[in-house]
mmCIF file of C-alpha atoms in Angstrom:
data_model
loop_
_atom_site.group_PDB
_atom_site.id
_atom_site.type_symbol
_atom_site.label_atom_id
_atom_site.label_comp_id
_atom_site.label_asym_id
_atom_site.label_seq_id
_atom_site.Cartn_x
_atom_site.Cartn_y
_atom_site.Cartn_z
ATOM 1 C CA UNK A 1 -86.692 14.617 -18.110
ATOM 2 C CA UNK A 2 -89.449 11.652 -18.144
ATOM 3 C CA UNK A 3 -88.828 11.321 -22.057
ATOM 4 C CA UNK A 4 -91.326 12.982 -23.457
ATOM 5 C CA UNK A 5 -90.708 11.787 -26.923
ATOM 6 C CA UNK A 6 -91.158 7.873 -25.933
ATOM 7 C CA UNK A 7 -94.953 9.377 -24.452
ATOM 8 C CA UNK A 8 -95.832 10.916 -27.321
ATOM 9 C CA UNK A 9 -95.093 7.495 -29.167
ATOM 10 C CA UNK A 10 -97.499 5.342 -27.007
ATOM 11 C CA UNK A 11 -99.786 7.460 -26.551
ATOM 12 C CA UNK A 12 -100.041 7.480 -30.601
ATOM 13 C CA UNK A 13 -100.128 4.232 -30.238
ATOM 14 C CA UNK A 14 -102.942 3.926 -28.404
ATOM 15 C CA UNK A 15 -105.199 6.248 -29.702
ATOM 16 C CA UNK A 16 -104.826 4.865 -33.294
ATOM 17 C CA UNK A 17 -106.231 1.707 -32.214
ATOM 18 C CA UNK A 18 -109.521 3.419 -31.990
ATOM 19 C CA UNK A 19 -111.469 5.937 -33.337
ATOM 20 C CA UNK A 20 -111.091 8.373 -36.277
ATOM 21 C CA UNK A 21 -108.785 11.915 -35.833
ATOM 22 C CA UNK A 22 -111.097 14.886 -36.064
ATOM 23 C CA UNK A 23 -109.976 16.681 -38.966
ATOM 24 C CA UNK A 24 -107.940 19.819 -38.534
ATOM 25 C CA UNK A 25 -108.847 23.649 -39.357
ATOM 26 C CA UNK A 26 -108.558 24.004 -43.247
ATOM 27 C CA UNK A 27 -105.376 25.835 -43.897
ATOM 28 C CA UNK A 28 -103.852 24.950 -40.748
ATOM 29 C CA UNK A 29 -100.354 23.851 -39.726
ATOM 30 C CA UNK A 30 -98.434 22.491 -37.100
ATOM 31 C CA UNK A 31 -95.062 24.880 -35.430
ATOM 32 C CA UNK A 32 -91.993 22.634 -36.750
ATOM 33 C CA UNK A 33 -90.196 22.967 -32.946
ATOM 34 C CA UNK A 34 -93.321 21.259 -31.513
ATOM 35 C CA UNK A 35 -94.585 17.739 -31.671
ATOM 36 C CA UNK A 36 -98.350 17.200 -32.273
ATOM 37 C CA UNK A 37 -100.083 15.390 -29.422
ATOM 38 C CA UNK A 38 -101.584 12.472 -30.436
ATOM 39 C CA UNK A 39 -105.456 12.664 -31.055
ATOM 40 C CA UNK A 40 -105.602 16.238 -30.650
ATOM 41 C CA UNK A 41 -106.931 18.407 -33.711
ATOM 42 C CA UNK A 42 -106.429 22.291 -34.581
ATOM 43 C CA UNK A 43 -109.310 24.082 -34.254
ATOM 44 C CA UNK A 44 -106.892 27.739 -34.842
ATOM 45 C CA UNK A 45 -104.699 28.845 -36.656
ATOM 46 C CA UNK A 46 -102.762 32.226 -37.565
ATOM 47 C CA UNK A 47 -99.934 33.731 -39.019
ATOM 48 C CA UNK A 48 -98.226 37.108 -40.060
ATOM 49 C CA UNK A 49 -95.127 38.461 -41.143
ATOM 50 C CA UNK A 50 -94.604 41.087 -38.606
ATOM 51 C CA UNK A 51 -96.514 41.492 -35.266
ATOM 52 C CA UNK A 52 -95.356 42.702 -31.915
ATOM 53 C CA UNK A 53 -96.305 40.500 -29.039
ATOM 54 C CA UNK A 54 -96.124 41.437 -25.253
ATOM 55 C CA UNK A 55 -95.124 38.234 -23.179
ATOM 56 C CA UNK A 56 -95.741 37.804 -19.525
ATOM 57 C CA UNK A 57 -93.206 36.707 -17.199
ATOM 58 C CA UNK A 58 -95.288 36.932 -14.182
ATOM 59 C CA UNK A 59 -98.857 37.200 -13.553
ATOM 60 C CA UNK A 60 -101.396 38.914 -14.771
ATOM 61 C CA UNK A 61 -104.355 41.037 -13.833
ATOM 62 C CA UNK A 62 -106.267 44.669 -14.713
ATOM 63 C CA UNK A 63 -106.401 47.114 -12.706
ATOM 64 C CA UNK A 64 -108.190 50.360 -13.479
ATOM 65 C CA UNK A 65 -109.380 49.179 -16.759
ATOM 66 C CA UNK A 66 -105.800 48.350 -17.618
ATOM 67 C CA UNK A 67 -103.373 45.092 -18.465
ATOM 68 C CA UNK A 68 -100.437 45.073 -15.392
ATOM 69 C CA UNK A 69 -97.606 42.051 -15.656
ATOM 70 C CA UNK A 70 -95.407 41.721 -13.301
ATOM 71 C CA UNK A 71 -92.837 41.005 -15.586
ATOM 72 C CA UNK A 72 -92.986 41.520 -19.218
ATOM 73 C CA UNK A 73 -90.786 40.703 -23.172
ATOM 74 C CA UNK A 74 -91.893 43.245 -25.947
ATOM 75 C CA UNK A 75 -90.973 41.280 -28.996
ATOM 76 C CA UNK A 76 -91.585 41.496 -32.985
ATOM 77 C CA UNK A 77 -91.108 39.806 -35.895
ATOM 78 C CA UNK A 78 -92.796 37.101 -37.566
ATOM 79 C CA UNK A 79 -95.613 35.247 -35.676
ATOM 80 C CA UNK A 80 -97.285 31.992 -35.644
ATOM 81 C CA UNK A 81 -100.124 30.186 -33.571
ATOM 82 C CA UNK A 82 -101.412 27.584 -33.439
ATOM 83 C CA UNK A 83 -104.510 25.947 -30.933
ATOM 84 C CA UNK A 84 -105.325 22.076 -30.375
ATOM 85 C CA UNK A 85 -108.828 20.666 -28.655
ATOM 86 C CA UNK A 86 -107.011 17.688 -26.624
ATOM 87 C CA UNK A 87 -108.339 14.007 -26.808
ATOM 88 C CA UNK A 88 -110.922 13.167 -23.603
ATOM 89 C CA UNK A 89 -108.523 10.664 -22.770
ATOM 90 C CA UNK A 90 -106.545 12.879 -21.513
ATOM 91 C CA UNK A 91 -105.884 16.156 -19.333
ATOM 92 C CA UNK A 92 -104.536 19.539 -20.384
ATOM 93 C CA UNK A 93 -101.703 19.449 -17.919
ATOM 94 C CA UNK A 94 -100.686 15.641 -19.308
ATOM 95 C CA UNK A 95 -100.163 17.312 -22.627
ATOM 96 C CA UNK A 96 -98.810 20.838 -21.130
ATOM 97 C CA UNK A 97 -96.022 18.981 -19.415
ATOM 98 C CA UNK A 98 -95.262 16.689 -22.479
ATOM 99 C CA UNK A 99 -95.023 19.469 -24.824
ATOM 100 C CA UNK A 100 -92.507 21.186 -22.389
ATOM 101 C CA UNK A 101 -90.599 18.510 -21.826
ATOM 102 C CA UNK A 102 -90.263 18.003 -25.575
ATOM 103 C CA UNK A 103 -89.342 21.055 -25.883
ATOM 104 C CA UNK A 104 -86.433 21.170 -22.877
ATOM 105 C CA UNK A 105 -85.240 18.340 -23.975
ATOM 106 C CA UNK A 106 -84.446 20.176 -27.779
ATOM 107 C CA UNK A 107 -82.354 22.538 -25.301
ATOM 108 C CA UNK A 108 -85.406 25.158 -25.083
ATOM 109 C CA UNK A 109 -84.716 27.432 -22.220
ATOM 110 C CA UNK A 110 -87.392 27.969 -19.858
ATOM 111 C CA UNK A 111 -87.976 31.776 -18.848
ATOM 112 C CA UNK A 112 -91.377 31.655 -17.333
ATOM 113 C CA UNK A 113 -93.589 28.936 -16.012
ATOM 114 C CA UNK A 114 -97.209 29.253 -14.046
ATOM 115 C CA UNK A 115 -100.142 26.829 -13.425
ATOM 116 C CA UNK A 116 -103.471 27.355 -12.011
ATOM 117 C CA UNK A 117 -104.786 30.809 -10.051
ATOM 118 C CA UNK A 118 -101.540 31.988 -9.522
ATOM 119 C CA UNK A 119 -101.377 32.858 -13.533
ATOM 120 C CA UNK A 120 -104.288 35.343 -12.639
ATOM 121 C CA UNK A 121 -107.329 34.811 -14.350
ATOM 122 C CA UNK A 122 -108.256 32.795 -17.484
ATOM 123 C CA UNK A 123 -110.139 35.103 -19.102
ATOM 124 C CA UNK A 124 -107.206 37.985 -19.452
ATOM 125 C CA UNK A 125 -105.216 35.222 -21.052
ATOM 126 C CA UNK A 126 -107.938 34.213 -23.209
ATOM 127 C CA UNK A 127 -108.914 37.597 -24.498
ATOM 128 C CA UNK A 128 -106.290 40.013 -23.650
ATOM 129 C CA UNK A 129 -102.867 37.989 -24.095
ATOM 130 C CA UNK A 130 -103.681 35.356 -27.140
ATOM 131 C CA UNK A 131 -107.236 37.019 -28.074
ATOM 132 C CA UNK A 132 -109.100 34.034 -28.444
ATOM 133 C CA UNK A 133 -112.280 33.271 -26.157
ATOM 134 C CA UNK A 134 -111.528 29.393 -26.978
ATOM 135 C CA UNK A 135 -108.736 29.704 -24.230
ATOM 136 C CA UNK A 136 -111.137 30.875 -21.465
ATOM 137 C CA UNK A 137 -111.875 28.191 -18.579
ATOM 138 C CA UNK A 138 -111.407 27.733 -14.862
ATOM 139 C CA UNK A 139 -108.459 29.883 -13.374
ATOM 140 C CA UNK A 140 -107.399 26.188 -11.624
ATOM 141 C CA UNK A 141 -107.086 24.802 -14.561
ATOM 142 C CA UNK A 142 -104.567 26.661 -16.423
ATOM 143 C CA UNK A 143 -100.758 26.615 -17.094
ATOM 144 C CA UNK A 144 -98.794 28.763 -19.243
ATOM 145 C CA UNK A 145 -95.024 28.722 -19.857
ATOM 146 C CA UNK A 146 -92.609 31.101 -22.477
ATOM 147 C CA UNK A 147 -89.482 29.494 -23.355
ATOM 148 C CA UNK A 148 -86.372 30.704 -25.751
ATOM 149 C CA UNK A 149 -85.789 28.428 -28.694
ATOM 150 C CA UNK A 150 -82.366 26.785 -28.662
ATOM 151 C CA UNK A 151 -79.933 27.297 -31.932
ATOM 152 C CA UNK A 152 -80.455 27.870 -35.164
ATOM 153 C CA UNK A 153 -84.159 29.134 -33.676
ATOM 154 C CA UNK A 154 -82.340 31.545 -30.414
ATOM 155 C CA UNK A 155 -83.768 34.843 -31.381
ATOM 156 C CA UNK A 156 -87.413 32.821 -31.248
ATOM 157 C CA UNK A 157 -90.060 32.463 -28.419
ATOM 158 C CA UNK A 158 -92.397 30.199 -27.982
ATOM 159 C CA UNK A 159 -95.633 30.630 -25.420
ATOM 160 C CA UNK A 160 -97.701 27.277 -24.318
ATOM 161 C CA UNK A 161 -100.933 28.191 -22.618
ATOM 162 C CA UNK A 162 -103.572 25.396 -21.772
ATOM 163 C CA UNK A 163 -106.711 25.172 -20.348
ATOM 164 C CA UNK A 164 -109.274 23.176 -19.303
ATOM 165 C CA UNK A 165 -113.238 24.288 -20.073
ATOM 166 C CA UNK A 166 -116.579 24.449 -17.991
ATOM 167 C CA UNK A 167 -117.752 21.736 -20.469
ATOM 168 C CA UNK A 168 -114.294 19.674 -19.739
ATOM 169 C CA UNK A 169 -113.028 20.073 -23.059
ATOM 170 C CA UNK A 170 -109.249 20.739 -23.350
ATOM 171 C CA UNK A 171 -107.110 22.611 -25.410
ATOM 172 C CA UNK A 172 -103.136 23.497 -25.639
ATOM 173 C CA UNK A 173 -102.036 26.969 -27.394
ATOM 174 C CA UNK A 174 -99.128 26.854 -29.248
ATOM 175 C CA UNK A 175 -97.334 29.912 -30.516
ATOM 176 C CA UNK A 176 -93.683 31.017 -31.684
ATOM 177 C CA UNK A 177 -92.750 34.452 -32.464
ATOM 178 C CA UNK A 178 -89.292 34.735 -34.620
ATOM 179 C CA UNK A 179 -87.651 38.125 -33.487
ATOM 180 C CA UNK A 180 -86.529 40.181 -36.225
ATOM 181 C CA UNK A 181 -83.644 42.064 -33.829
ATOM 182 C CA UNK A 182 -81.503 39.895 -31.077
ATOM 183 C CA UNK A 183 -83.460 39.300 -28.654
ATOM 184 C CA UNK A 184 -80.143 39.795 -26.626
ATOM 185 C CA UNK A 185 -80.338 38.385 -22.987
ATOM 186 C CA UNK A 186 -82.877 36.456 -21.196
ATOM 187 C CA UNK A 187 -83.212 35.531 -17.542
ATOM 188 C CA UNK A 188 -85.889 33.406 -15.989
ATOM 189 C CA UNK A 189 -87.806 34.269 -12.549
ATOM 190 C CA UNK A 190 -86.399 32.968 -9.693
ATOM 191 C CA UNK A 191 -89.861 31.336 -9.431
ATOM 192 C CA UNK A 192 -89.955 29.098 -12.347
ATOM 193 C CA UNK A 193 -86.533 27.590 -11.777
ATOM 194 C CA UNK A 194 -87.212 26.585 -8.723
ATOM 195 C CA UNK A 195 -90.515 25.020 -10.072
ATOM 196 C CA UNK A 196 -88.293 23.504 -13.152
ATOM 197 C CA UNK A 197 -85.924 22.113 -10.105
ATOM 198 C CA UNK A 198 -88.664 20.635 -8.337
ATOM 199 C CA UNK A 199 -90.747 19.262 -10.705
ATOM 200 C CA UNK A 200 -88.008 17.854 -13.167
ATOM 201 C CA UNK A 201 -85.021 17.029 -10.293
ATOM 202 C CA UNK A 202 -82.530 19.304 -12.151
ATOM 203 C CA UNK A 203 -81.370 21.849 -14.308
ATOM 204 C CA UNK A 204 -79.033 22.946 -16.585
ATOM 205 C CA UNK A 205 -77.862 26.431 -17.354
ATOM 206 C CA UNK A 206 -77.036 27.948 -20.897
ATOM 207 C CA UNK A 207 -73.901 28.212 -22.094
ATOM 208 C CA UNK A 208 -73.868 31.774 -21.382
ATOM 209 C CA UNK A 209 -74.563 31.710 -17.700
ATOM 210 C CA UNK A 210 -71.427 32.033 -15.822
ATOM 211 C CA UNK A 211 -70.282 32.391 -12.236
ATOM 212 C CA UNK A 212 -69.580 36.015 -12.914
ATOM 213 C CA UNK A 213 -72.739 37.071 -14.768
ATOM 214 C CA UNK A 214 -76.481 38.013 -13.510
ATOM 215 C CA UNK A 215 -77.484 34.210 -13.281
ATOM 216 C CA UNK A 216 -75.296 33.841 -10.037
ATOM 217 C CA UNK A 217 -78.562 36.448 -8.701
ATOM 218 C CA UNK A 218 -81.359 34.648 -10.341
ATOM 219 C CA UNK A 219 -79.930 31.168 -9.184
ATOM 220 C CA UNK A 220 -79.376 31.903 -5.714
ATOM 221 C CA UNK A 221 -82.571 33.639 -5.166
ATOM 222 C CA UNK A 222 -84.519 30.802 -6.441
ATOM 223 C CA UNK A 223 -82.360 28.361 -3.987
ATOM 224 C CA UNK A 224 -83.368 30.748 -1.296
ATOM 225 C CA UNK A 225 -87.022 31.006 -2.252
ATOM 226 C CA UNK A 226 -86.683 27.563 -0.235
ATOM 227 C CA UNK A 227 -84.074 27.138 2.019
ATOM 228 C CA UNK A 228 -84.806 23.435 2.718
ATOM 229 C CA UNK A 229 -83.477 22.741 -0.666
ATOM 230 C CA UNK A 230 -80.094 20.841 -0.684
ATOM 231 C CA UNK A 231 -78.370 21.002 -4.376
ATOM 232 C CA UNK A 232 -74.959 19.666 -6.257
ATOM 233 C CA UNK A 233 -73.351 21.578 -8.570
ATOM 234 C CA UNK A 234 -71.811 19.423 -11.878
ATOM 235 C CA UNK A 235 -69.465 21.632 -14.508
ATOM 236 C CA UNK A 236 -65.840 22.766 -14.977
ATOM 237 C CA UNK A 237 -66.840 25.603 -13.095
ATOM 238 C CA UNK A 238 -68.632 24.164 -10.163
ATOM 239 C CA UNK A 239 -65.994 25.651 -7.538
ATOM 240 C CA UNK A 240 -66.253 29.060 -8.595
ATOM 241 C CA UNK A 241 -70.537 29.081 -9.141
ATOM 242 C CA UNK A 242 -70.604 27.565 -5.366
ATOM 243 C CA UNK A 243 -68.774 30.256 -3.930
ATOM 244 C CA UNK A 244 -70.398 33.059 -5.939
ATOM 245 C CA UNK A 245 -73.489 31.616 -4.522
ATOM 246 C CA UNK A 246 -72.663 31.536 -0.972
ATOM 247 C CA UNK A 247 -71.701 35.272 -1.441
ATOM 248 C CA UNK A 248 -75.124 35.278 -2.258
ATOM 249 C CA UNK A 249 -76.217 34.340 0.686
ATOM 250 C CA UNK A 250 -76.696 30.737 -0.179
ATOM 251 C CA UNK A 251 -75.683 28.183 2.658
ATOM 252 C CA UNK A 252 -72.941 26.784 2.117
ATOM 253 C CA UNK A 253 -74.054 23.468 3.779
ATOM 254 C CA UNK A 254 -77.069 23.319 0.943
ATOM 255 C CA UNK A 255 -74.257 23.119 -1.732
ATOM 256 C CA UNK A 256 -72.326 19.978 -2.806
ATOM 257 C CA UNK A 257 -69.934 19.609 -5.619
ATOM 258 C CA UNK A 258 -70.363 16.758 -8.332
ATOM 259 C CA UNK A 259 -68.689 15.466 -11.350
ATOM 260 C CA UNK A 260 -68.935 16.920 -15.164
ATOM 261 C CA UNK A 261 -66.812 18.176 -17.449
ATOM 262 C CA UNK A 262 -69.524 19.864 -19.274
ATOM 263 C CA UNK A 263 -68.872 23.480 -19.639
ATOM 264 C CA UNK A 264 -72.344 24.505 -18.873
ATOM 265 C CA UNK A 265 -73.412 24.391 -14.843
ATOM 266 C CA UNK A 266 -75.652 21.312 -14.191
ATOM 267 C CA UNK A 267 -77.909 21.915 -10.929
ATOM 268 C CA UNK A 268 -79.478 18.736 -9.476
ATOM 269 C CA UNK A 269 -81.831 18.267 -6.315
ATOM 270 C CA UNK A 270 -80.633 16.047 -3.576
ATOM 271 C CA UNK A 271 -83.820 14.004 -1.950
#
């Protein structure tokens, strides 16, 4: 993590040094899970009791006048949503990747992560997925991630989509559906670990995932998405996640053994 909480602070900072907050949408609310980024204003809001939601896990496009995901979570339950217009000073991914990072670091677990074209296009997610035009901008400029609340919020999901406008305004969407049934298991793609791994230098496994269970196929296929990648492997059960792995077709030379006595798995990138 690159503490998002101590950005958040100087960046606040900052911007109250200067000019006046533009006031927020009448009626409007921030999600409790999420920290406000500094400067920005809501310029959306909704909320109702009981609403089913489809959430991508892959990307998405229409074909034949239709919606396809490649991946998809039908969810209901109580909904709410929330959309900022970001301060000039600075970008929509600056405040994408602090509000993730916020959020990881309250033990969020990350089951989908995209940015730019290879979301599919801007306007689906706009319209079709959130249904509000604000959202639409350049396909390059995008990012969207769906992550699973940590305890006492687990049966919740929370979407972040941003985007950056033709007119270079920018704008994060915020929204968190509470599931009124178990949502019951969750994996992530292969794909967005191995972006979490890059991008962040590590991860760390719920305490569900175990050596014996269907994260042992989800981890090793994103290790083998690229096979340059040399990991260790921290947690009381290190031993027996390495080997499960190399059934899987991992190299064993790719995977080292380190030191925790966490009971969770801890996966960290060796430079």
């Amino acid at each position: 993590m690159k503490g998002a909480v101590q950005f958040f602070s100087a960046v606040l900072a900052t911007v109250c040094s200067g000019a006046v907050l533009a006031a927020d949408l009448p009626g409007s609310r921030d999600l409790e899970v999420l920290p406000r980024f500094p400067a920005s204003h809501i310029v959306a809001f909704k909320e109702a009791p009981d609403v089913e939601r489809i959430y991508p896990q892959g990307s998405i496009r229409r074909i034949s006048g239709r919606l396809r995901y490649e991946r998809e979570i039908l969810v209901q339950g109580k909904h709410s949503a929330v959309t900022y217009e970001l301060p000039r000073t600075h970008s929509a991914d600056q405040v994408f990747t602090a509000a993730r990072e916020a959020l990881l670091e309250k033990d969020a677990e990350l089951l989908y992560w995209c940015q730019g074209r290879e979301c599919g296009a801007s306007s689906l997610w706009a319209n079709s997925v959130f249904g509000n035009a604000t959202l639409y901008g350049s396909d390059d400029q995008q990012a969207y991630a769906l992550l699973r609340l940590a305890e006492p919020n687990h049966e919740s999901l929370l979407a972040l989509y941003s985007i950056t406008r033709g007119n270079r305004r920018a704008y994060l969407h915020a929204e968190q559906l509470d599931a009124e049934t178990p949502l019951g298991v969750l994996l992530p793609t292969p794909a967005t670990l191995l972006r979490q791994l890059r991008a962040d230098g590590q991860l760390k496994l719920p305490d569900e995932a175990k050596a014996d269970s269907a994260w042992v196929e989800v981890l090793a296929r994103s290790l083998n998405l690229d096979s340059t990648l040399r990991v260790s492997l921290a947690g009381s059960q290190a031993e027996a996640w390495r080997e499960a792995l190399i059934e899987q077709r991992v190299r064993e030379a790719r995977l080292e053994l380190g030191e925790s006595s966490d009971e969770t798995l801890s996966v960290r990138l060796l430079r």
